[in-house]
Amino acid sequence: QVQLVESGGGLVQPGGSLRLTCTASRNIFSFYSMGWSRQVPGKQRELVAVITKINDESNVGVNYADSAKGRFTIFKDIIKNVVYLQMNSLKPDDTAVYYCNAHLDGRDYWGQGTQVTVSS
């Protein structure tokens, strides 16, 4: 079993920044992938950013949704068992509940989500 806990959401003005943190309950070195998705009411959950090959020291397995490219950065800290999502130049369209996801041994695990609201 894996528990994932997100933190770092909140209210931010357009153009501002937030850093989301996903803390895993176990060592993430063996995870196949970890990522962030988001969801707004009435819409499907969409993948924002993902790191595959967690145990690879390089970031060759990093991928972003088109809406996140150039503004969001996903990165990991294996020692701390966390994955971060740095979000810059935030827009009102980024308002959503953000969920952390991990894939391990053929199973997907999800956190409870953290609300991000971009509004003036």
mmCIF file with all atom_site columns, C-alpha atoms in Angstrom:
data_model
loop_
_atom_site.group_PDB
_atom_site.id
_atom_site.type_symbol
_atom_site.label_atom_id
_atom_site.label_alt_id
_atom_site.label_comp_id
_atom_site.label_asym_id
_atom_site.label_entity_id
_atom_site.label_seq_id
_atom_site.pdbx_PDB_ins_code
_atom_site.Cartn_x
_atom_site.Cartn_y
_atom_site.Cartn_z
_atom_site.occupancy
_atom_site.B_iso_or_equiv
_atom_site.pdbx_formal_charge
_atom_site.auth_seq_id
_atom_site.auth_comp_id
_atom_site.auth_asym_id
_atom_site.auth_atom_id
_atom_site.pdbx_PDB_model_num
ATOM 1   C CA . GLN A 1 1   ? 0.000   0.000  0.000   1.00 0.00 ? 1   GLN A CA 1
ATOM 2   C CA . VAL A 1 2   ? 1.056   3.537  -0.742  1.00 0.00 ? 2   VAL A CA 1
ATOM 3   C CA . GLN A 1 3   ? -0.361  6.700  0.776   1.00 0.00 ? 3   GLN A CA 1
ATOM 4   C CA . LEU A 1 4   ? 0.152   10.005 -0.979  1.00 0.00 ? 4   LEU A CA 1
ATOM 5   C CA . VAL A 1 5   ? -0.419  13.343 0.716   1.00 0.00 ? 5   VAL A CA 1
ATOM 6   C CA . GLU A 1 6   ? -0.566  16.587 -1.242  1.00 0.00 ? 6   GLU A CA 1
ATOM 7   C CA . SER A 1 7   ? 0.076   20.020 0.200   1.00 0.00 ? 7   SER A CA 1
ATOM 8   C CA . GLY A 1 8   ? 0.805   23.535 -0.968  1.00 0.00 ? 8   GLY A CA 1
ATOM 9   C CA . GLY A 1 9   ? -2.452  24.495 -2.619  1.00 0.00 ? 9   GLY A CA 1
ATOM 10  C CA . GLY A 1 10  ? -4.208  27.766 -1.967  1.00 0.00 ? 10  GLY A CA 1
ATOM 11  C CA . LEU A 1 11  ? -5.376  31.051 -3.407  1.00 0.00 ? 11  LEU A CA 1
ATOM 12  C CA . VAL A 1 12  ? -3.011  32.964 -5.655  1.00 0.00 ? 12  VAL A CA 1
ATOM 13  C CA . GLN A 1 13  ? -3.369  35.928 -7.989  1.00 0.00 ? 13  GLN A CA 1
ATOM 14  C CA . PRO A 1 14  ? -2.955  35.540 -11.740 1.00 0.00 ? 14  PRO A CA 1
ATOM 15  C CA . GLY A 1 15  ? 0.732   35.556 -12.608 1.00 0.00 ? 15  GLY A CA 1
ATOM 16  C CA . GLY A 1 16  ? 1.684   34.189 -9.224  1.00 0.00 ? 16  GLY A CA 1
ATOM 17  C CA . SER A 1 17  ? 3.386   30.952 -8.239  1.00 0.00 ? 17  SER A CA 1
ATOM 18  C CA . LEU A 1 18  ? 2.717   27.945 -6.059  1.00 0.00 ? 18  LEU A CA 1
ATOM 19  C CA . ARG A 1 19  ? 4.687   24.824 -5.252  1.00 0.00 ? 19  ARG A CA 1
ATOM 20  C CA . LEU A 1 20  ? 2.736   21.650 -4.608  1.00 0.00 ? 20  LEU A CA 1
ATOM 21  C CA . THR A 1 21  ? 4.288   18.813 -2.633  1.00 0.00 ? 21  THR A CA 1
ATOM 22  C CA . CYS A 1 22  ? 3.379   15.137 -2.782  1.00 0.00 ? 22  CYS A CA 1
ATOM 23  C CA . THR A 1 23  ? 4.757   13.075 0.076   1.00 0.00 ? 23  THR A CA 1
ATOM 24  C CA . ALA A 1 24  ? 4.737   9.294  -0.253  1.00 0.00 ? 24  ALA A CA 1
ATOM 25  C CA . SER A 1 25  ? 4.456   6.908  2.679   1.00 0.00 ? 25  SER A CA 1
ATOM 26  C CA . ARG A 1 26  ? 7.336   4.796  1.413   1.00 0.00 ? 26  ARG A CA 1
ATOM 27  C CA . ASN A 1 27  ? 10.544  5.109  -0.534  1.00 0.00 ? 27  ASN A CA 1
ATOM 28  C CA . ILE A 1 28  ? 9.758   6.247  -4.061  1.00 0.00 ? 28  ILE A CA 1
ATOM 29  C CA . PHE A 1 29  ? 12.894  4.810  -5.601  1.00 0.00 ? 29  PHE A CA 1
ATOM 30  C CA . SER A 1 30  ? 11.025  1.718  -6.790  1.00 0.00 ? 30  SER A CA 1
ATOM 31  C CA . PHE A 1 31  ? 8.043   3.590  -8.227  1.00 0.00 ? 31  PHE A CA 1
ATOM 32  C CA . TYR A 1 32  ? 7.632   3.408  -11.981 1.00 0.00 ? 32  TYR A CA 1
ATOM 33  C CA . SER A 1 33  ? 6.173   6.897  -12.202 1.00 0.00 ? 33  SER A CA 1
ATOM 34  C CA . MET A 1 34  ? 4.763   9.781  -10.209 1.00 0.00 ? 34  MET A CA 1
ATOM 35  C CA . GLY A 1 35  ? 2.780   12.687 -11.494 1.00 0.00 ? 35  GLY A CA 1
ATOM 36  C CA . TRP A 1 36  ? 0.227   15.401 -11.025 1.00 0.00 ? 36  TRP A CA 1
ATOM 37  C CA . SER A 1 37  ? -3.254  15.635 -12.490 1.00 0.00 ? 37  SER A CA 1
ATOM 38  C CA . ARG A 1 38  ? -6.005  18.153 -12.008 1.00 0.00 ? 38  ARG A CA 1
ATOM 39  C CA . GLN A 1 39  ? -9.764  18.208 -12.154 1.00 0.00 ? 39  GLN A CA 1
ATOM 40  C CA . VAL A 1 40  ? -12.495 20.829 -12.228 1.00 0.00 ? 40  VAL A CA 1
ATOM 41  C CA . PRO A 1 41  ? -16.150 20.048 -11.545 1.00 0.00 ? 41  PRO A CA 1
ATOM 42  C CA . GLY A 1 42  ? -17.899 18.561 -14.554 1.00 0.00 ? 42  GLY A CA 1
ATOM 43  C CA . LYS A 1 43  ? -14.701 17.763 -16.414 1.00 0.00 ? 43  LYS A CA 1
ATOM 44  C CA . GLN A 1 44  ? -12.434 14.756 -16.678 1.00 0.00 ? 44  GLN A CA 1
ATOM 45  C CA . ARG A 1 45  ? -9.242  14.607 -14.692 1.00 0.00 ? 45  ARG A CA 1
ATOM 46  C CA . GLU A 1 46  ? -6.315  15.635 -16.871 1.00 0.00 ? 46  GLU A CA 1
ATOM 47  C CA . LEU A 1 47  ? -2.649  14.801 -16.545 1.00 0.00 ? 47  LEU A CA 1
ATOM 48  C CA . VAL A 1 48  ? -0.502  17.872 -15.942 1.00 0.00 ? 48  VAL A CA 1
ATOM 49  C CA . ALA A 1 49  ? 2.998   16.466 -15.478 1.00 0.00 ? 49  ALA A CA 1
ATOM 50  C CA . VAL A 1 50  ? 4.644   13.103 -14.899 1.00 0.00 ? 50  VAL A CA 1
ATOM 51  C CA . ILE A 1 51  ? 8.045   11.648 -14.143 1.00 0.00 ? 51  ILE A CA 1
ATOM 52  C CA . THR A 1 52  ? 8.678   8.092  -15.263 1.00 0.00 ? 52  THR A CA 1
ATOM 53  C CA . LYS A 1 53  ? 11.740  6.055  -14.287 1.00 0.00 ? 53  LYS A CA 1
ATOM 54  C CA . ILE A 1 54  ? 11.862  7.532  -10.809 1.00 0.00 ? 54  ILE A CA 1
ATOM 55  C CA . ASN A 1 55  ? 15.159  5.779  -10.111 1.00 0.00 ? 55  ASN A CA 1
ATOM 56  C CA . ASP A 1 56  ? 16.853  7.492  -13.062 1.00 0.00 ? 56  ASP A CA 1
ATOM 57  C CA . GLU A 1 57  ? 18.974  10.403 -11.863 1.00 0.00 ? 57  GLU A CA 1
ATOM 58  C CA . SER A 1 58  ? 18.371  12.313 -15.067 1.00 0.00 ? 58  SER A CA 1
ATOM 59  C CA . ASN A 1 59  ? 14.966  13.705 -15.956 1.00 0.00 ? 59  ASN A CA 1
ATOM 60  C CA . VAL A 1 60  ? 14.568  11.906 -19.266 1.00 0.00 ? 60  VAL A CA 1
ATOM 61  C CA . GLY A 1 61  ? 11.143  10.641 -18.298 1.00 0.00 ? 61  GLY A CA 1
ATOM 62  C CA . VAL A 1 62  ? 9.533   14.016 -17.660 1.00 0.00 ? 62  VAL A CA 1
ATOM 63  C CA . ASN A 1 63  ? 6.450   14.950 -19.664 1.00 0.00 ? 63  ASN A CA 1
ATOM 64  C CA . TYR A 1 64  ? 4.009   17.852 -19.490 1.00 0.00 ? 64  TYR A CA 1
ATOM 65  C CA . ALA A 1 65  ? 0.574   18.667 -20.790 1.00 0.00 ? 65  ALA A CA 1
ATOM 66  C CA . ASP A 1 66  ? 0.677   21.386 -23.422 1.00 0.00 ? 66  ASP A CA 1
ATOM 67  C CA . SER A 1 67  ? -1.057  23.737 -20.972 1.00 0.00 ? 67  SER A CA 1
ATOM 68  C CA . ALA A 1 68  ? 1.787   23.262 -18.473 1.00 0.00 ? 68  ALA A CA 1
ATOM 69  C CA . LYS A 1 69  ? 4.824   23.479 -20.740 1.00 0.00 ? 69  LYS A CA 1
ATOM 70  C CA . GLY A 1 70  ? 7.050   26.439 -19.985 1.00 0.00 ? 70  GLY A CA 1
ATOM 71  C CA . ARG A 1 71  ? 5.206   27.287 -16.768 1.00 0.00 ? 71  ARG A CA 1
ATOM 72  C CA . PHE A 1 72  ? 5.192   24.165 -14.590 1.00 0.00 ? 72  PHE A CA 1
ATOM 73  C CA . THR A 1 73  ? 8.127   22.045 -13.451 1.00 0.00 ? 73  THR A CA 1
ATOM 74  C CA . ILE A 1 74  ? 7.906   18.607 -11.872 1.00 0.00 ? 74  ILE A CA 1
ATOM 75  C CA . PHE A 1 75  ? 10.868  17.351 -9.898  1.00 0.00 ? 75  PHE A CA 1
ATOM 76  C CA . LYS A 1 76  ? 11.640  14.772 -7.268  1.00 0.00 ? 76  LYS A CA 1
ATOM 77  C CA . ASP A 1 77  ? 13.577  14.357 -4.051  1.00 0.00 ? 77  ASP A CA 1
ATOM 78  C CA . ILE A 1 78  ? 14.167  10.666 -3.551  1.00 0.00 ? 78  ILE A CA 1
ATOM 79  C CA . ILE A 1 79  ? 15.741  11.182 -0.121  1.00 0.00 ? 79  ILE A CA 1
ATOM 80  C CA . LYS A 1 80  ? 12.593  12.912 1.139   1.00 0.00 ? 80  LYS A CA 1
ATOM 81  C CA . ASN A 1 81  ? 10.178  10.658 -0.799  1.00 0.00 ? 81  ASN A CA 1
ATOM 82  C CA . VAL A 1 82  ? 8.501   13.647 -2.397  1.00 0.00 ? 82  VAL A CA 1
ATOM 83  C CA . VAL A 1 83  ? 7.593   14.935 -5.817  1.00 0.00 ? 83  VAL A CA 1
ATOM 84  C CA . TYR A 1 84  ? 7.009   18.626 -6.360  1.00 0.00 ? 84  TYR A CA 1
ATOM 85  C CA . LEU A 1 85  ? 5.081   20.627 -8.902  1.00 0.00 ? 85  LEU A CA 1
ATOM 86  C CA . GLN A 1 86  ? 6.375   24.165 -9.249  1.00 0.00 ? 86  GLN A CA 1
ATOM 87  C CA . MET A 1 87  ? 3.737   26.287 -10.940 1.00 0.00 ? 87  MET A CA 1
ATOM 88  C CA . ASN A 1 88  ? 4.624   29.730 -12.274 1.00 0.00 ? 88  ASN A CA 1
ATOM 89  C CA . SER A 1 89  ? 2.701   32.317 -14.269 1.00 0.00 ? 89  SER A CA 1
ATOM 90  C CA . LEU A 1 90  ? -0.544  30.892 -12.999 1.00 0.00 ? 90  LEU A CA 1
ATOM 91  C CA . LYS A 1 91  ? -3.755  31.634 -14.863 1.00 0.00 ? 91  LYS A CA 1
ATOM 92  C CA . PRO A 1 92  ? -7.411  31.457 -13.795 1.00 0.00 ? 92  PRO A CA 1
ATOM 93  C CA . ASP A 1 93  ? -7.743  28.379 -16.052 1.00 0.00 ? 93  ASP A CA 1
ATOM 94  C CA . ASP A 1 94  ? -5.299  26.593 -13.737 1.00 0.00 ? 94  ASP A CA 1
ATOM 95  C CA . THR A 1 95  ? -7.920  26.626 -10.986 1.00 0.00 ? 95  THR A CA 1
ATOM 96  C CA . ALA A 1 96  ? -8.627  23.005 -10.059 1.00 0.00 ? 96  ALA A CA 1
ATOM 97  C CA . VAL A 1 97  ? -8.108  20.305 -7.490  1.00 0.00 ? 97  VAL A CA 1
ATOM 98  C CA . TYR A 1 98  ? -4.632  18.907 -8.043  1.00 0.00 ? 98  TYR A CA 1
ATOM 99  C CA . TYR A 1 99  ? -4.000  15.232 -7.362  1.00 0.00 ? 99  TYR A CA 1
ATOM 100 C CA . CYS A 1 100 ? -0.759  13.359 -6.931  1.00 0.00 ? 100 CYS A CA 1
ATOM 101 C CA . ASN A 1 101 ? -0.504  9.953  -8.570  1.00 0.00 ? 101 ASN A CA 1
ATOM 102 C CA . ALA A 1 102 ? 1.967   7.100  -8.292  1.00 0.00 ? 102 ALA A CA 1
ATOM 103 C CA . HIS A 1 103 ? 2.286   3.912  -10.313 1.00 0.00 ? 103 HIS A CA 1
ATOM 104 C CA . LEU A 1 104 ? 3.829   0.916  -8.620  1.00 0.00 ? 104 LEU A CA 1
ATOM 105 C CA . ASP A 1 105 ? 3.691   -2.802 -9.404  1.00 0.00 ? 105 ASP A CA 1
ATOM 106 C CA . GLY A 1 106 ? 0.835   -2.384 -11.840 1.00 0.00 ? 106 GLY A CA 1
ATOM 107 C CA . ARG A 1 107 ? -1.341  -0.303 -9.521  1.00 0.00 ? 107 ARG A CA 1
ATOM 108 C CA . ASP A 1 108 ? -2.216  3.354  -9.448  1.00 0.00 ? 108 ASP A CA 1
ATOM 109 C CA . TYR A 1 109 ? -2.392  5.290  -6.203  1.00 0.00 ? 109 TYR A CA 1
ATOM 110 C CA . TRP A 1 110 ? -3.928  8.727  -5.664  1.00 0.00 ? 110 TRP A CA 1
ATOM 111 C CA . GLY A 1 111 ? -3.789  11.364 -3.003  1.00 0.00 ? 111 GLY A CA 1
ATOM 112 C CA . GLN A 1 112 ? -6.784  13.231 -1.627  1.00 0.00 ? 112 GLN A CA 1
ATOM 113 C CA . GLY A 1 113 ? -6.103  16.347 -3.675  1.00 0.00 ? 113 GLY A CA 1
ATOM 114 C CA . THR A 1 114 ? -5.289  19.960 -2.921  1.00 0.00 ? 114 THR A CA 1
ATOM 115 C CA . GLN A 1 115 ? -7.273  22.949 -4.152  1.00 0.00 ? 115 GLN A CA 1
ATOM 116 C CA . VAL A 1 116 ? -5.551  25.584 -6.276  1.00 0.00 ? 116 VAL A CA 1
ATOM 117 C CA . THR A 1 117 ? -7.500  28.753 -6.975  1.00 0.00 ? 117 THR A CA 1
ATOM 118 C CA . VAL A 1 118 ? -6.138  31.451 -9.258  1.00 0.00 ? 118 VAL A CA 1
ATOM 119 C CA . SER A 1 119 ? -8.143  34.629 -8.890  1.00 0.00 ? 119 SER A CA 1
ATOM 120 C CA . SER A 1 120 ? -7.726  38.327 -8.363  1.00 0.00 ? 120 SER A CA 1
#
